[in-house]
Amino acid sequence: MAPAAVWGAPAALLRDWPPVTTVTCLTALGVLPSLGVARTRGRTWQPWGLWWRSALASVPLFVLTFGGGALATVTGLIPQYVPPKLTTAQLIGVWHGPGGSELRLGPGGRAEATRPATQPTGDDFGIKDYVRCGSSGTWEPDRSGRDGVLVRLDGDCGHDTRWTIGGTEDDPELFVLFGDPDAGELWILKRAAAG
C-alpha cells in the first residue's frame, strides 16, 4: 500500500469531521505513547539504549508521514482549499454572526448593519480591537487579493471593514480578523437560510 493511502486517507477523513471530533481522535492517538513513557523512564541511558533507538526511528517516521501527506496533497487525495468565487448577486442577502450581529447586503450597494464588528475609530483606535454598532451604509465587492466585501457604515460606526469570502460554494462565509494576527478576534458571518 502506498504511503499516500496509509497517511492520506485518515487525514482526508479528519478534514471533514467537526473540530471537536478531530481533536478528540488526535488526543486519543497520543495517549498510548504517553502511557509507555512511565515504563521507559526507569531505563538507563546506554549507548544504543531505547532512547537512542527511538530518536533514530523518529527520523524515518517523520519522513514517511511528511512525504505521505505531501504525496496525498499532490495526487489530490487531500485537495487544496480554494475559497468560493461569489458574484455580486450571490453576496446580496442577510449574513448572521455572533451575539446577534447581522449584515444585510442589498442591491445597489446598500448595507444595513446590526451590531457587527468594525474597525474602531478615534479614541478607541489602538485600545480596542473592534467596536460594535448599528448603522446603514454601502458595500462593494473587493477583488484586490483574495475576494472580499468592503463595507462602509455611515456615522461614527467605525472605519471601513473588509470582510473576506470563505467557506464553500454551498455554505459561504464572510470573515474578518481584528487585532493581533496571531491571537486576534475572528468574526465569521454566515448567510441566512433562504425562506
Short mmCIF file of C-alpha atoms in Angstrom, two decimals:
data_model
loop_
_atom_site.label_atom_id
_atom_site.label_comp_id
_atom_site.label_asym_id
_atom_site.label_seq_id
_atom_site.Cartn_x
_atom_site.Cartn_y
_atom_site.Cartn_z
CA MET A 1 0.00 0.00 0.00
CA ALA A 2 1.36 3.43 -0.94
CA PRO A 3 2.28 5.92 1.84
CA ALA A 4 -0.34 8.34 0.50
CA ALA A 5 -3.05 5.76 1.10
CA VAL A 6 -1.74 4.95 4.57
CA TRP A 7 -1.46 8.52 5.83
CA GLY A 8 -3.60 10.45 3.37
CA ALA A 9 -6.84 8.53 3.88
CA PRO A 10 -7.08 9.22 7.64
CA ALA A 11 -6.15 12.86 7.02
CA ALA A 12 -8.89 13.15 4.38
CA LEU A 13 -11.42 11.72 6.84
CA LEU A 14 -10.34 14.06 9.65
CA ARG A 15 -10.68 17.06 7.30
CA ASP A 16 -14.47 16.58 7.10
CA TRP A 17 -15.05 15.90 10.80
CA PRO A 18 -16.07 18.62 13.27
CA PRO A 19 -13.10 20.16 15.14
CA VAL A 20 -14.14 18.61 18.49
CA THR A 21 -14.19 15.10 16.99
CA THR A 22 -10.84 15.64 15.24
CA VAL A 23 -9.14 16.92 18.42
CA THR A 24 -10.58 14.02 20.45
CA CYS A 25 -9.29 11.44 17.96
CA LEU A 26 -5.83 13.02 17.75
CA THR A 27 -5.67 13.21 21.55
CA ALA A 28 -6.61 9.54 21.85
CA LEU A 29 -3.83 8.64 19.41
CA GLY A 30 -1.33 10.33 21.70
CA VAL A 31 -2.46 8.51 24.86
CA LEU A 32 -0.77 5.15 24.17
CA PRO A 33 2.73 6.59 23.62
CA SER A 34 2.27 8.72 26.74
CA LEU A 35 1.37 5.66 28.81
CA GLY A 36 4.55 3.96 27.59
CA VAL A 37 6.70 6.79 28.99
CA ALA A 38 6.18 5.63 32.58
CA ARG A 39 7.56 2.19 31.70
CA THR A 40 10.60 3.52 29.88
CA ARG A 41 11.55 6.26 32.37
CA GLY A 42 13.29 3.77 34.61
CA ARG A 43 15.68 2.63 31.88
CA THR A 44 19.27 3.82 31.86
CA TRP A 45 21.00 5.77 29.13
CA GLN A 46 23.05 3.21 27.30
CA PRO A 47 24.88 3.98 24.03
CA TRP A 48 22.29 2.10 21.95
CA GLY A 49 19.53 2.04 24.55
CA LEU A 50 15.87 2.66 23.99
CA TRP A 51 16.13 6.45 23.81
CA TRP A 52 18.76 6.47 21.05
CA ARG A 53 16.89 3.86 19.02
CA SER A 54 13.71 5.90 19.41
CA ALA A 55 15.48 9.02 18.20
CA LEU A 56 16.78 7.20 15.13
CA ALA A 57 13.38 5.64 14.42
CA SER A 58 11.71 9.06 14.59
CA VAL A 59 13.56 10.34 11.51
CA PRO A 60 12.17 7.78 9.00
CA LEU A 61 8.73 8.00 10.62
CA PHE A 62 8.77 11.78 10.13
CA VAL A 63 9.90 11.39 6.51
CA LEU A 64 7.16 8.79 5.88
CA THR A 65 4.46 10.94 7.48
CA PHE A 66 5.54 14.19 5.83
CA GLY A 67 6.14 12.51 2.47
CA GLY A 68 2.80 10.70 2.64
CA GLY A 69 0.98 13.95 3.40
CA ALA A 70 2.79 15.79 0.61
CA LEU A 71 2.11 12.95 -1.84
CA ALA A 72 -1.57 12.85 -0.82
CA THR A 73 -1.82 16.60 -1.45
CA VAL A 74 -0.06 16.44 -4.84
CA THR A 75 -2.14 13.48 -6.05
CA GLY A 76 -5.39 15.16 -4.99
CA LEU A 77 -6.31 12.72 -2.21
CA ILE A 78 -6.22 15.75 0.12
CA PRO A 79 -7.48 18.61 -2.05
CA GLN A 80 -6.11 22.11 -1.57
CA TYR A 81 -8.65 24.61 -0.24
CA VAL A 82 -9.92 27.08 -2.81
CA PRO A 83 -12.24 29.82 -1.50
CA PRO A 84 -15.52 30.24 -3.35
CA LYS A 85 -15.88 32.88 -6.07
CA LEU A 86 -19.15 34.67 -5.34
CA THR A 87 -20.78 37.05 -7.76
CA THR A 88 -22.31 40.32 -6.63
CA ALA A 89 -25.75 38.72 -6.88
CA GLN A 90 -24.62 35.84 -4.65
CA LEU A 91 -23.35 38.26 -2.00
CA ILE A 92 -26.70 40.03 -1.72
CA GLY A 93 -28.64 38.83 1.30
CA VAL A 94 -28.55 38.63 5.08
CA TRP A 95 -25.42 37.45 6.90
CA HIS A 96 -25.60 36.50 10.60
CA GLY A 97 -22.78 36.48 13.14
CA PRO A 98 -22.10 36.08 16.86
CA GLY A 99 -24.01 37.98 19.51
CA GLY A 100 -26.97 38.77 17.26
CA SER A 101 -24.91 40.67 14.72
CA GLU A 102 -26.38 40.97 11.25
CA LEU A 103 -25.20 42.43 7.98
CA ARG A 104 -27.69 43.00 5.14
CA LEU A 105 -26.08 43.46 1.75
CA GLY A 106 -28.71 44.89 -0.55
CA PRO A 107 -28.90 45.52 -4.26
CA GLY A 108 -27.39 48.76 -5.48
CA GLY A 109 -24.63 48.63 -2.89
CA ARG A 110 -26.78 49.48 0.15
CA ALA A 111 -25.83 47.91 3.50
CA GLU A 112 -27.68 47.69 6.82
CA ALA A 113 -25.75 46.55 9.89
CA THR A 114 -26.95 45.50 13.33
CA ARG A 115 -24.11 45.19 15.85
CA PRO A 116 -21.41 43.82 13.53
CA ALA A 117 -17.77 44.22 14.44
CA THR A 118 -15.97 47.10 12.71
CA GLN A 119 -12.53 48.69 12.86
CA PRO A 120 -12.51 51.25 15.72
CA THR A 121 -12.12 54.97 15.09
CA GLY A 122 -10.98 57.96 17.10
CA ASP A 123 -10.35 57.38 20.81
CA ASP A 124 -10.97 53.63 20.56
CA PHE A 125 -8.31 53.01 17.88
CA GLY A 126 -5.33 51.24 19.44
CA ILE A 127 -7.28 50.48 22.64
CA LYS A 128 -9.96 48.16 21.26
CA ASP A 129 -9.54 45.57 18.51
CA TYR A 130 -13.07 46.24 17.26
CA VAL A 131 -16.27 48.09 18.11
CA ARG A 132 -19.90 47.04 17.61
CA CYS A 133 -22.64 49.34 16.45
CA GLY A 134 -25.51 49.52 14.01
CA SER A 135 -25.87 51.77 11.01
CA SER A 136 -26.65 51.89 7.34
CA GLY A 137 -24.06 52.42 4.65
CA THR A 138 -22.68 50.98 1.44
CA TRP A 139 -20.87 47.86 0.32
CA GLU A 140 -18.99 46.73 -2.75
CA PRO A 141 -17.16 43.59 -3.84
CA ASP A 142 -13.40 43.89 -3.32
CA ARG A 143 -11.38 41.78 -5.75
CA SER A 144 -7.94 43.02 -4.64
CA GLY A 145 -6.09 39.94 -3.40
CA ARG A 146 -8.48 37.32 -2.06
CA ASP A 147 -12.11 38.16 -2.84
CA GLY A 148 -14.00 40.05 -0.17
CA VAL A 149 -16.61 42.68 0.60
CA LEU A 150 -15.78 46.24 1.64
CA VAL A 151 -18.42 47.69 3.98
CA ARG A 152 -18.60 51.42 4.75
CA LEU A 153 -21.05 52.32 7.51
CA ASP A 154 -22.39 55.86 7.94
CA GLY A 155 -21.89 58.00 11.02
CA ASP A 156 -19.48 57.17 13.81
CA CYS A 157 -19.69 53.41 13.32
CA GLY A 158 -16.04 52.51 12.79
CA HIS A 159 -13.75 52.52 9.79
CA ASP A 160 -14.41 50.67 6.56
CA THR A 161 -14.26 46.93 7.20
CA ARG A 162 -13.13 44.38 4.63
CA TRP A 163 -14.88 41.03 5.06
CA THR A 164 -13.05 38.18 3.29
CA ILE A 165 -15.02 35.47 1.48
CA GLY A 166 -14.50 31.96 2.84
CA GLY A 167 -16.35 28.72 3.42
CA THR A 168 -17.56 26.72 0.43
CA GLU A 169 -19.78 27.31 -2.62
CA ASP A 170 -22.70 25.66 -0.77
CA ASP A 171 -22.00 27.29 2.60
CA PRO A 172 -20.19 30.61 2.07
CA GLU A 173 -18.90 32.79 4.91
CA LEU A 174 -17.62 36.31 5.38
CA PHE A 175 -14.86 36.72 7.95
CA VAL A 176 -12.51 39.33 9.34
CA LEU A 177 -9.69 39.11 11.90
CA PHE A 178 -9.38 42.02 14.33
CA GLY A 179 -6.28 42.72 16.40
CA ASP A 180 -3.11 40.65 16.60
CA PRO A 181 -2.84 38.27 13.60
CA ASP A 182 -1.55 35.52 15.92
CA ALA A 183 -4.14 35.93 18.68
CA GLY A 184 -6.83 38.22 17.29
CA GLU A 185 -10.60 38.07 17.38
CA LEU A 186 -12.04 36.22 14.38
CA TRP A 187 -15.56 37.23 13.34
CA ILE A 188 -17.48 34.99 10.97
CA LEU A 189 -20.77 35.82 9.28
CA LYS A 190 -22.87 33.05 7.72
CA ARG A 191 -25.56 33.53 5.12
CA ALA A 192 -29.09 33.32 6.48
CA ALA A 193 -31.18 30.44 5.17
CA ALA A 194 -33.43 31.42 2.28
CA GLY A 195 -37.08 31.35 3.04
#
